[in-house]
Short mmCIF file of C-alpha atoms in Angstrom, two decimals:
data_model
loop_
_atom_site.label_atom_id
_atom_site.label_comp_id
_atom_site.label_asym_id
_atom_site.label_seq_id
_atom_site.Cartn_x
_atom_site.Cartn_y
_atom_site.Cartn_z
CA UNK A 15 -45.29 74.95 53.46
CA UNK A 16 -43.91 71.99 55.44
CA UNK A 17 -44.37 71.82 59.20
CA UNK A 18 -42.48 69.67 61.66
CA UNK A 19 -45.22 70.31 64.24
CA UNK A 20 -47.33 67.12 64.46
CA UNK A 21 -50.85 67.48 63.13
CA UNK A 22 -53.94 65.45 63.89
CA UNK A 23 -55.45 64.71 60.46
CA UNK A 24 -54.20 68.06 59.21
CA UNK A 25 -55.40 70.07 62.23
CA UNK A 26 -52.98 72.23 64.27
CA UNK A 27 -53.03 74.46 67.28
CA UNK A 28 -52.18 77.94 65.99
CA UNK A 29 -49.87 78.50 68.96
CA UNK A 30 -47.80 75.43 68.05
CA UNK A 31 -47.29 76.63 64.47
CA UNK A 32 -46.43 80.16 65.57
CA UNK A 33 -43.85 78.74 68.00
CA UNK A 34 -42.30 76.70 65.18
CA UNK A 35 -42.49 79.05 62.19
CA UNK A 36 -43.28 82.49 63.53
CA UNK A 37 -46.44 84.58 63.31
CA UNK A 38 -45.62 86.05 59.88
CA UNK A 39 -45.09 82.66 58.23
CA UNK A 40 -48.35 81.31 59.67
CA UNK A 41 -50.31 84.36 58.53
CA UNK A 42 -48.72 84.04 55.09
CA UNK A 43 -49.82 80.38 54.86
CA UNK A 44 -53.35 81.40 55.82
CA UNK A 45 -53.34 84.15 53.22
CA UNK A 46 -52.28 81.71 50.49
CA UNK A 47 -54.95 79.19 51.50
CA UNK A 48 -52.43 76.58 52.67
CA UNK A 49 -53.93 76.87 56.13
CA UNK A 50 -57.46 77.77 57.09
CA UNK A 51 -58.74 78.93 60.48
CA UNK A 52 -61.72 76.99 61.76
CA UNK A 53 -62.38 77.64 65.43
CA UNK A 54 -60.60 79.41 68.26
CA UNK A 55 -56.89 78.67 68.23
CA UNK A 56 -57.06 76.01 65.50
CA UNK A 57 -55.84 75.91 61.89
CA UNK A 58 -56.31 73.13 59.33
CA UNK A 59 -54.68 72.31 56.04
CA UNK A 60 -56.70 74.08 53.35
CA UNK A 61 -56.97 71.01 51.13
CA UNK A 62 -58.46 68.97 54.00
CA UNK A 63 -60.78 71.60 55.45
CA UNK A 64 -63.94 69.67 54.57
CA UNK A 65 -62.68 66.24 55.64
CA UNK A 66 -64.73 64.85 58.53
CA UNK A 67 -61.64 63.57 60.37
CA UNK A 68 -59.82 66.87 60.00
CA UNK A 69 -62.79 68.83 61.32
CA UNK A 70 -63.29 66.36 64.18
CA UNK A 71 -59.63 66.73 65.13
CA UNK A 72 -59.93 70.52 65.00
CA UNK A 73 -63.04 70.36 67.20
CA UNK A 74 -61.21 68.30 69.83
CA UNK A 75 -58.24 70.67 69.79
CA UNK A 76 -60.46 73.71 70.32
CA UNK A 77 -62.79 72.21 72.98
CA UNK A 78 -60.25 70.51 75.23
CA UNK A 79 -58.72 67.19 76.21
CA UNK A 80 -61.92 65.87 77.82
CA UNK A 81 -64.09 66.48 74.74
CA UNK A 82 -65.36 63.50 72.71
CA UNK A 83 -66.70 63.35 69.16
CA UNK A 84 -70.39 62.40 69.18
CA UNK A 85 -73.59 62.46 67.15
CA UNK A 86 -73.60 62.48 63.33
CA UNK A 87 -69.84 63.20 63.24
CA UNK A 88 -69.11 60.10 65.32
CA UNK A 89 -71.46 58.09 63.10
CA UNK A 90 -69.45 59.14 60.04
CA UNK A 91 -66.18 58.22 61.76
CA UNK A 92 -67.62 54.78 62.52
CA UNK A 93 -68.29 54.38 58.78
CA UNK A 94 -71.94 55.36 58.46
CA UNK A 95 -73.17 57.16 55.36
CA UNK A 96 -76.82 57.19 56.40
CA UNK A 97 -77.08 60.42 58.40
CA UNK A 98 -75.92 63.94 57.40
CA UNK A 99 -72.74 65.10 59.14
CA UNK A 100 -72.62 68.71 57.99
CA UNK A 101 -71.73 70.21 61.38
CA UNK A 102 -69.13 68.78 63.74
CA UNK A 103 -70.51 67.47 67.04
CA UNK A 104 -68.60 67.02 70.30
CA UNK A 105 -69.70 66.41 73.89
CA UNK A 106 -68.05 67.88 76.98
CA UNK A 107 -68.80 67.31 80.69
CA UNK A 108 -71.43 69.36 82.50
CA UNK A 109 -69.97 72.49 84.03
CA UNK A 110 -67.73 73.35 81.10
CA UNK A 111 -68.45 76.77 79.62
CA UNK A 112 -67.64 75.67 76.09
CA UNK A 113 -70.29 76.86 73.65
CA UNK A 114 -71.38 75.99 70.15
CA UNK A 115 -70.32 78.19 67.27
CA UNK A 116 -70.68 78.21 63.52
CA UNK A 117 -70.12 74.67 62.22
CA UNK A 118 -69.39 73.27 65.69
CA UNK A 119 -72.12 71.87 67.95
CA UNK A 120 -71.12 71.39 71.59
CA UNK A 121 -73.26 69.11 73.75
CA UNK A 122 -73.03 68.88 77.54
CA UNK A 123 -73.61 65.62 79.37
CA UNK A 124 -72.80 63.52 82.36
CA UNK A 125 -69.83 61.60 81.07
CA UNK A 126 -69.77 58.25 79.32
CA UNK A 127 -66.81 56.44 80.88
CA UNK A 128 -66.33 53.14 79.13
CA UNK A 129 -68.31 54.33 76.10
CA UNK A 130 -65.32 56.27 74.76
CA UNK A 131 -63.10 54.66 72.12
CA UNK A 132 -60.21 55.82 69.97
CA UNK A 133 -60.61 55.90 66.19
CA UNK A 134 -57.67 57.10 64.09
CA UNK A 135 -56.30 58.95 67.09
CA UNK A 136 -59.63 60.67 67.86
CA UNK A 137 -61.68 60.33 71.05
CA UNK A 138 -65.08 59.12 69.86
CA UNK A 139 -68.17 57.68 71.51
CA UNK A 140 -68.61 53.94 70.92
CA UNK A 141 -70.80 52.84 68.02
CA UNK A 142 -73.65 51.49 70.22
CA UNK A 143 -73.63 54.71 72.25
CA UNK A 144 -73.71 56.86 69.12
CA UNK A 145 -76.69 54.93 67.76
CA UNK A 146 -78.49 55.09 71.12
CA UNK A 147 -78.01 58.86 71.42
CA UNK A 148 -79.15 59.51 67.86
CA UNK A 149 -82.18 57.24 68.31
CA UNK A 150 -83.30 59.61 71.05
CA UNK A 151 -82.39 62.94 69.46
CA UNK A 152 -82.18 62.85 65.65
CA UNK A 153 -84.88 63.11 62.98
CA UNK A 154 -86.81 59.81 62.92
CA UNK A 155 -86.23 59.16 59.20
CA UNK A 156 -82.47 59.63 59.68
CA UNK A 157 -82.52 57.41 62.77
CA UNK A 158 -84.22 54.59 60.88
CA UNK A 159 -81.74 54.89 58.00
CA UNK A 160 -78.84 54.83 60.46
CA UNK A 161 -80.06 51.87 62.48
CA UNK A 162 -81.06 49.90 59.37
CA UNK A 163 -77.56 50.45 57.97
CA UNK A 164 -75.86 49.58 61.26
CA UNK A 165 -77.80 46.32 61.62
CA UNK A 166 -77.15 45.37 57.98
CA UNK A 167 -73.41 45.97 58.25
CA UNK A 168 -73.19 44.03 61.53
CA UNK A 169 -74.75 40.86 60.07
CA UNK A 170 -74.78 38.10 61.23
CA UNK A 171 -74.46 39.69 64.70
CA UNK A 172 -77.06 42.40 64.16
CA UNK A 173 -79.25 41.32 67.06
CA UNK A 174 -76.28 41.56 69.41
CA UNK A 175 -75.83 45.16 68.29
CA UNK A 176 -79.54 45.86 68.75
CA UNK A 177 -79.38 44.43 72.28
CA UNK A 178 -76.40 46.62 73.19
CA UNK A 179 -78.02 49.76 71.74
CA UNK A 180 -81.18 48.97 73.69
CA UNK A 181 -79.04 48.74 76.84
CA UNK A 182 -77.39 52.08 76.09
CA UNK A 183 -80.77 53.78 75.56
CA UNK A 184 -81.95 52.53 78.95
CA UNK A 185 -78.72 53.75 80.57
CA UNK A 186 -78.92 57.32 79.22
CA UNK A 187 -78.73 59.89 81.99
CA UNK A 188 -81.01 62.16 79.96
CA UNK A 189 -84.37 60.36 79.71
CA UNK A 190 -85.74 62.65 77.00
CA UNK A 191 -86.49 60.77 73.80
CA UNK A 192 -85.75 57.33 75.24
CA UNK A 193 -89.25 55.95 74.64
CA UNK A 194 -89.21 57.16 71.04
CA UNK A 195 -85.65 55.92 70.62
CA UNK A 196 -86.52 52.43 71.83
CA UNK A 197 -89.48 52.29 69.43
CA UNK A 198 -87.33 53.35 66.46
CA UNK A 199 -84.69 50.77 67.36
CA UNK A 200 -87.28 47.98 67.30
CA UNK A 201 -88.55 49.21 63.93
CA UNK A 202 -85.09 48.95 62.35
CA UNK A 203 -84.35 46.07 59.99
CA UNK A 204 -81.10 44.56 58.77
CA UNK A 205 -82.90 43.74 55.50
CA UNK A 206 -83.16 47.37 54.39
CA UNK A 207 -80.66 48.11 51.64
CA UNK A 208 -80.46 51.90 51.30
CA UNK A 209 -81.26 55.12 53.20
CA UNK A 210 -84.04 56.14 50.75
CA UNK A 211 -85.82 52.83 51.39
CA UNK A 212 -85.56 53.54 55.13
CA UNK A 213 -86.84 57.11 54.69
CA UNK A 214 -89.77 55.77 52.66
CA UNK A 215 -90.60 53.21 55.35
CA UNK A 216 -90.53 55.92 58.02
CA UNK A 217 -92.82 58.10 55.91
CA UNK A 218 -95.40 55.31 55.76
CA UNK A 219 -95.09 54.58 59.48
CA UNK A 220 -95.69 58.26 60.26
CA UNK A 221 -98.79 58.17 58.03
CA UNK A 222 -100.03 55.20 60.10
CA UNK A 223 -99.92 52.54 57.40
CA UNK A 224 -99.54 48.98 58.71
CA UNK A 225 -95.93 47.90 59.14
CA UNK A 226 -94.52 46.51 55.91
CA UNK A 227 -92.24 43.54 55.37
CA UNK A 228 -88.77 44.72 54.31
CA UNK A 229 -87.26 43.18 51.18
CA UNK A 230 -89.94 40.52 51.05
CA UNK A 231 -89.12 37.47 48.94
CA UNK A 232 -91.64 36.36 46.30
CA UNK A 233 -91.06 32.70 45.47
CA UNK A 234 -92.26 30.25 42.84
CA UNK A 235 -94.44 27.25 43.83
CA UNK A 236 -91.21 25.23 43.88
CA UNK A 237 -89.69 27.62 46.45
CA UNK A 238 -87.28 29.42 44.09
CA UNK A 239 -86.95 33.13 44.86
CA UNK A 240 -88.28 35.18 41.96
CA UNK A 241 -88.24 38.74 43.28
CA UNK A 242 -87.47 40.78 46.35
CA UNK A 243 -89.86 43.63 47.07
CA UNK A 244 -88.62 46.74 48.90
CA UNK A 245 -91.75 47.04 51.04
CA UNK A 246 -94.62 44.57 50.99
CA UNK A 247 -97.84 43.64 52.74
CA UNK A 248 -97.92 39.94 51.69
CA UNK A 249 -101.37 39.13 53.06
CA UNK A 250 -102.81 41.90 50.86
CA UNK A 251 -100.37 41.44 47.98
CA UNK A 252 -99.46 45.13 47.95
CA UNK A 253 -95.90 46.29 47.36
CA UNK A 254 -94.03 49.58 47.14
CA UNK A 255 -90.85 49.61 45.07
CA UNK A 256 -88.37 52.47 45.39
CA UNK A 257 -86.80 53.50 42.08
CA UNK A 258 -83.32 54.79 42.86
CA UNK A 259 -81.97 56.56 39.79
CA UNK A 260 -78.54 54.90 39.78
CA UNK A 261 -79.90 51.39 40.26
CA UNK A 262 -82.70 51.57 37.71
CA UNK A 263 -81.14 53.61 34.91
CA UNK A 264 -81.03 51.46 31.78
CA UNK A 265 -83.30 48.82 33.31
CA UNK A 266 -86.65 50.30 32.39
CA UNK A 267 -87.75 47.38 30.19
CA UNK A 268 -86.59 44.82 32.75
CA UNK A 269 -88.41 46.65 35.53
CA UNK A 270 -91.61 46.87 33.47
CA UNK A 271 -91.53 43.13 32.71
CA UNK A 272 -90.96 42.36 36.39
CA UNK A 273 -93.89 44.56 37.40
CA UNK A 274 -96.18 42.96 34.80
CA UNK A 275 -95.30 39.50 36.11
CA UNK A 276 -96.01 40.54 39.69
CA UNK A 277 -99.39 41.89 38.65
CA UNK A 278 -100.21 38.60 36.94
CA UNK A 279 -99.41 36.96 40.25
CA UNK A 280 -101.98 39.17 41.96
CA UNK A 281 -99.77 41.94 43.33
CA UNK A 282 -100.55 45.65 43.29
CA UNK A 283 -97.19 47.36 42.74
CA UNK A 284 -96.73 51.06 43.45
CA UNK A 285 -93.52 52.77 42.43
CA UNK A 286 -91.89 55.48 44.53
CA UNK A 287 -89.10 57.91 43.61
CA UNK A 288 -86.98 60.50 45.36
CA UNK A 289 -89.60 63.12 44.46
CA UNK A 290 -92.17 61.24 46.55
CA UNK A 291 -90.00 61.67 49.64
CA UNK A 292 -90.35 65.45 49.25
CA UNK A 293 -94.00 65.46 48.20
CA UNK A 294 -95.70 62.14 48.98
CA UNK A 295 -99.20 63.22 47.93
CA UNK A 296 -99.36 61.01 44.83
CA UNK A 297 -97.72 58.02 46.53
CA UNK A 298 -99.99 58.13 49.57
CA UNK A 299 -103.12 58.47 47.45
CA UNK A 300 -102.18 55.44 45.31
CA UNK A 301 -101.27 53.38 48.34
CA UNK A 302 -104.50 54.20 50.18
CA UNK A 303 -106.44 53.29 47.03
CA UNK A 304 -104.58 49.96 46.87
CA UNK A 305 -105.48 49.19 50.49
CA UNK A 306 -109.10 50.14 49.77
CA UNK A 307 -109.17 47.74 46.80
CA UNK A 308 -108.15 44.98 49.19
CA UNK A 309 -110.93 45.99 51.59
CA UNK A 310 -108.56 47.43 54.18
CA UNK A 311 -109.55 50.77 55.73
CA UNK A 312 -108.56 52.62 58.89
#
């Protein structure tokens, strides 16, 4: 069913479509799945109902002209894949009566002024502001994955981004979470290569292990890089390697030979998998035993 009414990424105001096509035609399109109602007064193209841009556009249409996409949704619009964006998040000024509803999370805040940008026609918080807000509010493991990814993708200007995010954390009108957020920002590393590696690092930090080197380079006596270790404590020659299924499938023999060589060089290598992120009992026990073998206790 073609519409001449302009859409924003496949999102429409119901009233605009009714004015163009009539109530019966709109209801017929909904019945056939061509259109799908999301929130009050908004319809989206059925084929695009799960698209993050479509849902962000629908959220802005239903919450008003002064609303801005924020949080995990804004992170996804800025290109991040590190933090879940299941619900759609927007922020509106204090005093607005707009409330959250199923699939739509409405935040209220003193407004951000210059921290609003336009992405693909959508009003979105700036990337440093999004990171700063999430540092203070999101799950620590997700925050570390997000900030690691952001710093990696901004290379070679990652420290400029870190400085700006630090500034935005200090400028937040809501002070809750700012101390934690600043600590997580400093923990982030541009050397991390995947969200699971970041989640694993956060797990070990929360269990009070010493901070590990990220993607530590093991070199030959001549200075040639031999291996890069996901997480390492070089002074103790202990390493944790994360086995991502896609990366390591078909490389079992190569991985085993690499691990044997590292052990000959004096390293204790402990392997971690996705299962260890859900139940780290085995991983933590092996890692504590490795530290004990090196005479390190706490």
